[in-house]
């Protein structure tokens, strides 16, 4: 008997439509969430934050969060990249081990004793597929607007992207992912985003976080980092590539006139230093987020930015900071065919020109930075009304696939850092985290809270993907 792939997908689509339980790693609750709250057999719905509960394997030993009430903030959101050429064919996780979270102090080995500190994506390494994202995409098949489109989704799930640790409650899942990865291949990379600074997203509202500086946020953050460090130490055989705190240092370069960023400055610097100090295991590679061409790429911002990053870099001896990540969750081209009209006035029109401009400025200040570039949502150009717009840009498509085949030796890899299909921020004007940028003309609406699944947006990314799926 022969079935075409399309008919099998159609079948899967039909079947999953009937079977309503949320799959393991899927969303099962949160503010504004209207979907199914029943987890598939063998998993339990665990509260993660006010906006998110997730089906985790096993009968969860519940992780409780000390969630404080959010106040608002504003932001200039950018994005970054993801990586590489090899992907596993794994589509779901089988691991059920959950270790407890928290503040174990990790034993960091100074990188001086770690041997060569080269490109983590060197050949022979495969990149782990986030089971969480795979589950999101599988759930999207059930909700697809057409079987023909749904037939393209499984290929998206095979492209690795980064797992964002945006709340401390998710840290225990890092142990699960690392254990799972270790069981799949001996040379494997797990890609994560460290993202829980106190007073996070100081120049915007959509991604305001759970920790407040005024409410023990710096110490809470240190506990969060300790949890990540302990997991990384527990799996020395797995390579971890970590993008550190999207937008934060860039905000300190350009947005100190915003009182919220000025207030957060010393906490951001202390917390970033702590993260770099604790995450010095030989199996981790850190890339600090460096905004994008349309932000720190402006000529007048390049030197102050290079100064800031070089200072942070040199503040921790024997660190594991390999370089910077650019265009995280943004839409810029790596190499624009022709400059997007919104770039007018800035000769640094794309990520390659930004990296070629700032790379030498960093090196001359003692930071020989290499780069990751997010191209996950950069497939379609000339779709923004203004370069600073960052929220759920309408018409975006999945972009260049992760690869180490890059146009400059400064770039370690093209990667997908923002999980395509997760929202940048809500368009609900009554929401606490509503940011006006998400209500602009070029933002797709209606959009759910940042990080939540945005089915219509995911479908557009697939439809407009370039290269196509
Ligand atoms: C959100 C996070 C989310 C991340 C990846 C950010 O904008 O604030 O909650 O994990 O995007 O989708």
Coordinates of N, CA and C in Angstrom, one line a residue, residues 199-309:
X199 N 13.6 43.3 36.1 CA 13.1 44.5 35.3 C 13.5 44.3 33.8
X200 N 13.2 43.1 33.3 CA 13.5 42.8 31.9 C 12.8 43.7 30.9
X201 N 13.4 43.8 29.8 CA 12.8 44.5 28.7 C 12.5 46.0 29.1
X202 N 13.6 46.7 29.6 CA 13.4 48.0 30.2 C 12.9 49.1 29.3
X203 N 13.0 48.9 28.0 CA 12.5 49.9 27.1 C 11.3 49.5 26.3
X204 N 10.6 48.5 26.8 CA 9.4 48.0 26.2 C 8.5 47.4 27.2
X205 N 7.3 47.0 26.8 CA 6.4 46.4 27.7 C 6.1 44.9 27.5
X206 N 6.2 44.5 26.2 CA 5.7 43.2 25.9 C 6.4 42.0 26.5
X207 N 7.6 42.1 26.9 CA 8.4 41.0 27.5 C 8.8 41.3 28.9
X208 N 8.1 42.2 29.6 CA 8.5 42.4 31.0 C 8.5 41.1 31.7
X209 N 9.5 40.9 32.6 CA 9.7 39.6 33.2 C 9.1 39.4 34.6
X210 N 9.5 38.3 35.2 CA 9.0 38.0 36.5 C 9.7 38.6 37.7
X211 N 11.0 39.0 37.5 CA 11.8 39.5 38.6 C 11.8 41.0 38.6
X212 N 11.7 41.6 39.8 CA 11.7 43.0 40.0 C 12.9 43.4 40.8
X213 N 13.7 44.4 40.4 CA 14.8 44.8 41.1 C 14.4 45.2 42.6
X214 N 13.3 45.9 42.6 CA 12.8 46.3 44.0 C 12.4 45.2 44.9
X215 N 12.3 44.0 44.3 CA 11.8 42.9 45.1 C 12.7 41.7 45.0
X216 N 14.0 42.0 45.4 CA 15.0 40.9 45.5 C 15.3 40.3 44.1
X217 N 15.1 41.1 43.0 CA 15.3 40.6 41.7 C 16.7 40.1 41.4
X218 N 17.7 40.9 41.9 CA 19.1 40.5 41.6 C 19.4 39.1 42.2
X219 N 19.0 38.9 43.4 CA 19.3 37.6 44.0 C 18.5 36.5 43.4
X220 N 17.2 36.8 43.0 CA 16.4 35.8 42.3 C 17.1 35.4 41.0
X221 N 17.6 36.4 40.3 CA 18.3 36.1 39.1 C 19.5 35.2 39.3
X222 N 20.3 35.5 40.4 CA 21.4 34.7 40.6 C 21.0 33.2 40.9
X223 N 19.9 33.0 41.6 CA 19.4 31.7 41.8 C 19.1 31.0 40.4
X224 N 18.5 31.8 39.6 CA 18.1 31.3 38.2 C 19.4 30.9 37.5
X225 N 20.4 31.7 37.5 CA 21.6 31.4 36.8 C 22.3 30.1 37.5
X226 N 22.2 30.1 38.8 CA 22.8 28.9 39.5 C 22.2 27.6 39.0
X227 N 20.8 27.7 38.8 CA 20.1 26.5 38.3 C 20.6 26.1 36.9
X228 N 20.8 27.0 36.1 CA 21.3 26.8 34.7 C 22.7 26.2 34.8
X229 N 23.5 26.8 35.6 CA 24.9 26.4 35.7 C 25.0 25.0 36.2
X230 N 24.2 24.6 37.2 CA 24.2 23.3 37.8 C 23.8 22.3 36.7
X231 N 22.9 22.6 35.9 CA 22.5 21.7 34.8 C 23.6 21.5 33.8
X232 N 24.2 22.6 33.4 CA 25.3 22.5 32.4 C 26.5 21.7 33.0
X233 N 26.7 21.9 34.3 CA 27.8 21.1 34.9 C 27.5 19.6 35.0
X234 N 26.2 19.3 35.1 CA 25.8 17.9 35.3 C 25.9 17.1 34.0
X235 N 26.0 17.8 32.8 CA 26.1 17.1 31.5 C 27.3 17.6 30.7
X236 N 28.5 17.3 31.2 CA 29.7 17.9 30.5 C 29.9 17.4 29.1
X237 N 29.2 16.3 28.8 CA 29.3 15.7 27.5 C 28.5 16.4 26.4
X238 N 27.6 17.3 26.9 CA 26.7 18.0 25.9 C 27.2 19.4 25.8
X239 N 27.3 19.9 24.5 CA 27.6 21.3 24.3 C 26.4 22.2 24.4
X240 N 26.6 23.3 25.2 CA 25.5 24.2 25.3 C 25.9 25.5 24.6
X241 N 25.1 26.0 23.7 CA 25.3 27.3 23.1 C 24.2 28.2 23.7
X242 N 24.6 29.3 24.4 CA 23.7 30.2 25.1 C 23.7 31.6 24.6
X243 N 22.6 32.1 24.2 CA 22.5 33.5 23.9 C 22.1 34.2 25.2
X244 N 22.8 35.3 25.5 CA 22.6 35.9 26.8 C 21.8 37.2 26.7
X245 N 20.6 37.2 27.3 CA 19.8 38.3 27.6 C 19.5 39.3 26.4
X246 N 18.7 38.9 25.4 CA 18.3 39.7 24.3 C 17.9 41.1 24.8
X247 N 18.5 42.1 24.0 CA 18.1 43.5 24.2 C 18.8 44.2 25.4
X248 N 19.2 43.5 26.4 CA 19.6 44.2 27.6 C 20.8 45.1 27.5
X249 N 21.9 44.7 27.0 CA 23.1 45.6 27.0 C 22.9 46.6 25.9
X250 N 22.2 46.2 24.8 CA 21.9 47.2 23.8 C 21.1 48.4 24.4
X251 N 20.1 48.0 25.2 CA 19.3 49.1 25.9 C 20.2 50.0 26.7
X252 N 21.2 49.4 27.3 CA 22.1 50.3 28.1 C 23.0 51.2 27.2
X253 N 23.2 50.8 26.0 CA 23.9 51.6 25.1 C 23.1 52.8 24.6
X254 N 21.9 52.5 24.2 CA 21.1 53.6 23.6 C 19.9 54.1 24.4
X255 N 19.4 53.5 25.4 CA 18.2 53.9 26.0 C 18.2 54.3 27.5
X256 N 19.4 54.8 27.9 CA 19.5 55.2 29.3 C 18.6 56.5 29.6
X257 N 18.1 57.1 28.5 CA 17.3 58.3 28.8 C 15.9 57.8 29.2
X258 N 15.6 56.5 29.0 CA 14.4 55.9 29.5 C 14.7 55.5 31.0
X259 N 13.9 56.1 31.9 CA 14.2 56.0 33.3 C 14.3 54.5 33.8
X260 N 13.4 53.7 33.1 CA 13.4 52.3 33.5 C 14.7 51.6 33.2
X261 N 15.4 52.0 32.1 CA 16.7 51.4 31.7 C 17.7 52.0 32.6
X262 N 17.6 53.3 32.9 CA 18.6 53.9 33.8 C 18.6 53.2 35.2
X263 N 17.4 53.0 35.7 CA 17.2 52.3 37.0 C 17.8 50.9 37.0
X264 N 17.7 50.3 35.8 CA 18.1 48.8 35.7 C 19.6 48.7 35.4
X265 N 20.2 49.8 35.0 CA 21.6 49.6 34.5 C 22.5 48.8 35.4
X266 N 22.6 49.2 36.7 CA 23.6 48.5 37.5 C 23.2 47.1 37.8
X267 N 21.9 46.8 37.9 CA 21.4 45.4 38.1 C 21.7 44.6 36.8
X268 N 21.5 45.1 35.7 CA 21.8 44.4 34.4 C 23.3 44.0 34.4
X269 N 24.1 45.0 34.7 CA 25.6 44.8 34.6 C 26.0 43.7 35.7
X270 N 25.5 43.9 36.9 CA 25.9 42.9 37.9 C 25.4 41.5 37.5
X271 N 24.2 41.4 37.0 CA 23.6 40.1 36.7 C 24.3 39.5 35.5
X272 N 24.6 40.3 34.5 CA 25.3 39.8 33.4 C 26.7 39.2 33.8
X273 N 27.4 40.0 34.6 CA 28.7 39.5 35.1 C 28.5 38.2 35.8
X274 N 27.5 38.1 36.7 CA 27.3 36.9 37.4 C 27.1 35.7 36.5
X275 N 26.3 36.0 35.5 CA 26.0 34.9 34.5 C 27.3 34.4 33.8
X276 N 28.1 35.4 33.4 CA 29.3 35.0 32.7 C 30.3 34.3 33.7
X277 N 30.3 34.7 34.9 CA 31.2 34.1 35.9 C 30.7 32.6 36.2
X278 N 29.4 32.4 36.3 CA 28.9 31.1 36.7 C 28.9 30.2 35.5
X279 N 28.8 30.7 34.3 CA 28.7 29.9 33.1 C 30.1 29.8 32.4
X280 N 31.0 29.2 33.1 CA 32.3 29.1 32.6 C 32.7 27.6 32.4
X281 N 31.7 26.7 32.4 CA 32.0 25.3 32.2 C 32.6 25.1 30.8
X282 N 33.4 24.1 30.7 CA 34.1 23.9 29.4 C 33.1 23.5 28.3
X283 N 31.9 23.1 28.6 CA 30.9 22.7 27.6 C 29.9 23.8 27.3
X284 N 30.2 25.0 27.6 CA 29.3 26.1 27.2 C 30.0 27.2 26.4
X285 N 29.2 27.7 25.4 CA 29.7 28.8 24.6 C 28.6 29.9 24.7
X286 N 29.1 31.1 25.2 CA 28.1 32.2 25.4 C 28.2 33.2 24.2
X287 N 27.1 33.8 23.8 CA 27.1 34.9 22.9 C 26.2 35.9 23.5
X288 N 26.7 37.1 23.7 CA 25.9 38.2 24.3 C 25.1 38.8 23.2
X289 N 23.9 39.1 23.5 CA 23.0 39.7 22.5 C 23.5 41.2 22.1
X290 N 23.5 41.4 20.9 CA 24.1 42.7 20.4 C 23.2 43.5 19.5
X291 N 21.9 43.4 19.7 CA 20.9 44.2 18.9 C 21.0 43.8 17.4
X292 N 21.0 44.8 16.6 CA 21.0 44.5 15.1 C 21.5 45.7 14.4
X293 N 21.6 45.5 13.1 CA 22.1 46.6 12.2 C 21.4 47.9 12.4
X294 N 20.1 47.8 12.6 CA 19.3 49.1 12.7 C 19.2 49.6 14.1
X295 N 20.0 49.1 14.9 CA 20.0 49.6 16.3 C 21.5 50.0 16.6
X296 N 22.3 49.0 17.0 CA 23.7 49.4 17.3 C 24.5 49.6 16.1
X297 N 24.0 49.2 14.9 CA 24.7 49.4 13.7 C 24.8 50.8 13.2
X298 N 24.0 51.7 13.7 CA 24.2 53.1 13.3 C 25.6 53.6 13.7
X299 N 26.2 54.4 12.8 CA 27.6 54.8 13.0 C 27.9 55.3 14.4
X300 N 26.9 56.2 14.9 CA 27.2 56.8 16.2 C 27.0 55.8 17.4
X301 N 26.5 54.7 17.1 CA 26.3 53.7 18.2 C 27.4 52.6 18.3
X302 N 28.1 52.5 17.1 CA 29.1 51.4 17.1 C 30.2 51.5 18.1
X303 N 30.8 52.6 18.3 CA 31.9 52.7 19.3 C 31.4 52.5 20.7
X304 N 30.3 53.2 21.1 CA 29.8 53.0 22.5 C 29.4 51.5 22.7
X305 N 28.9 50.9 21.7 CA 28.5 49.5 21.8 C 29.7 48.6 22.0
X306 N 30.7 48.8 21.1 CA 31.9 48.0 21.2 C 32.6 48.2 22.6
X307 N 32.6 49.4 23.1 CA 33.1 49.8 24.4 C 32.4 49.0 25.5
X308 N 31.1 49.0 25.4 CA 30.3 48.3 26.4 C 30.6 46.8 26.4
X309 N 30.5 46.2 25.2 CA 30.7 44.7 25.1 C 32.1 44.3 25.5

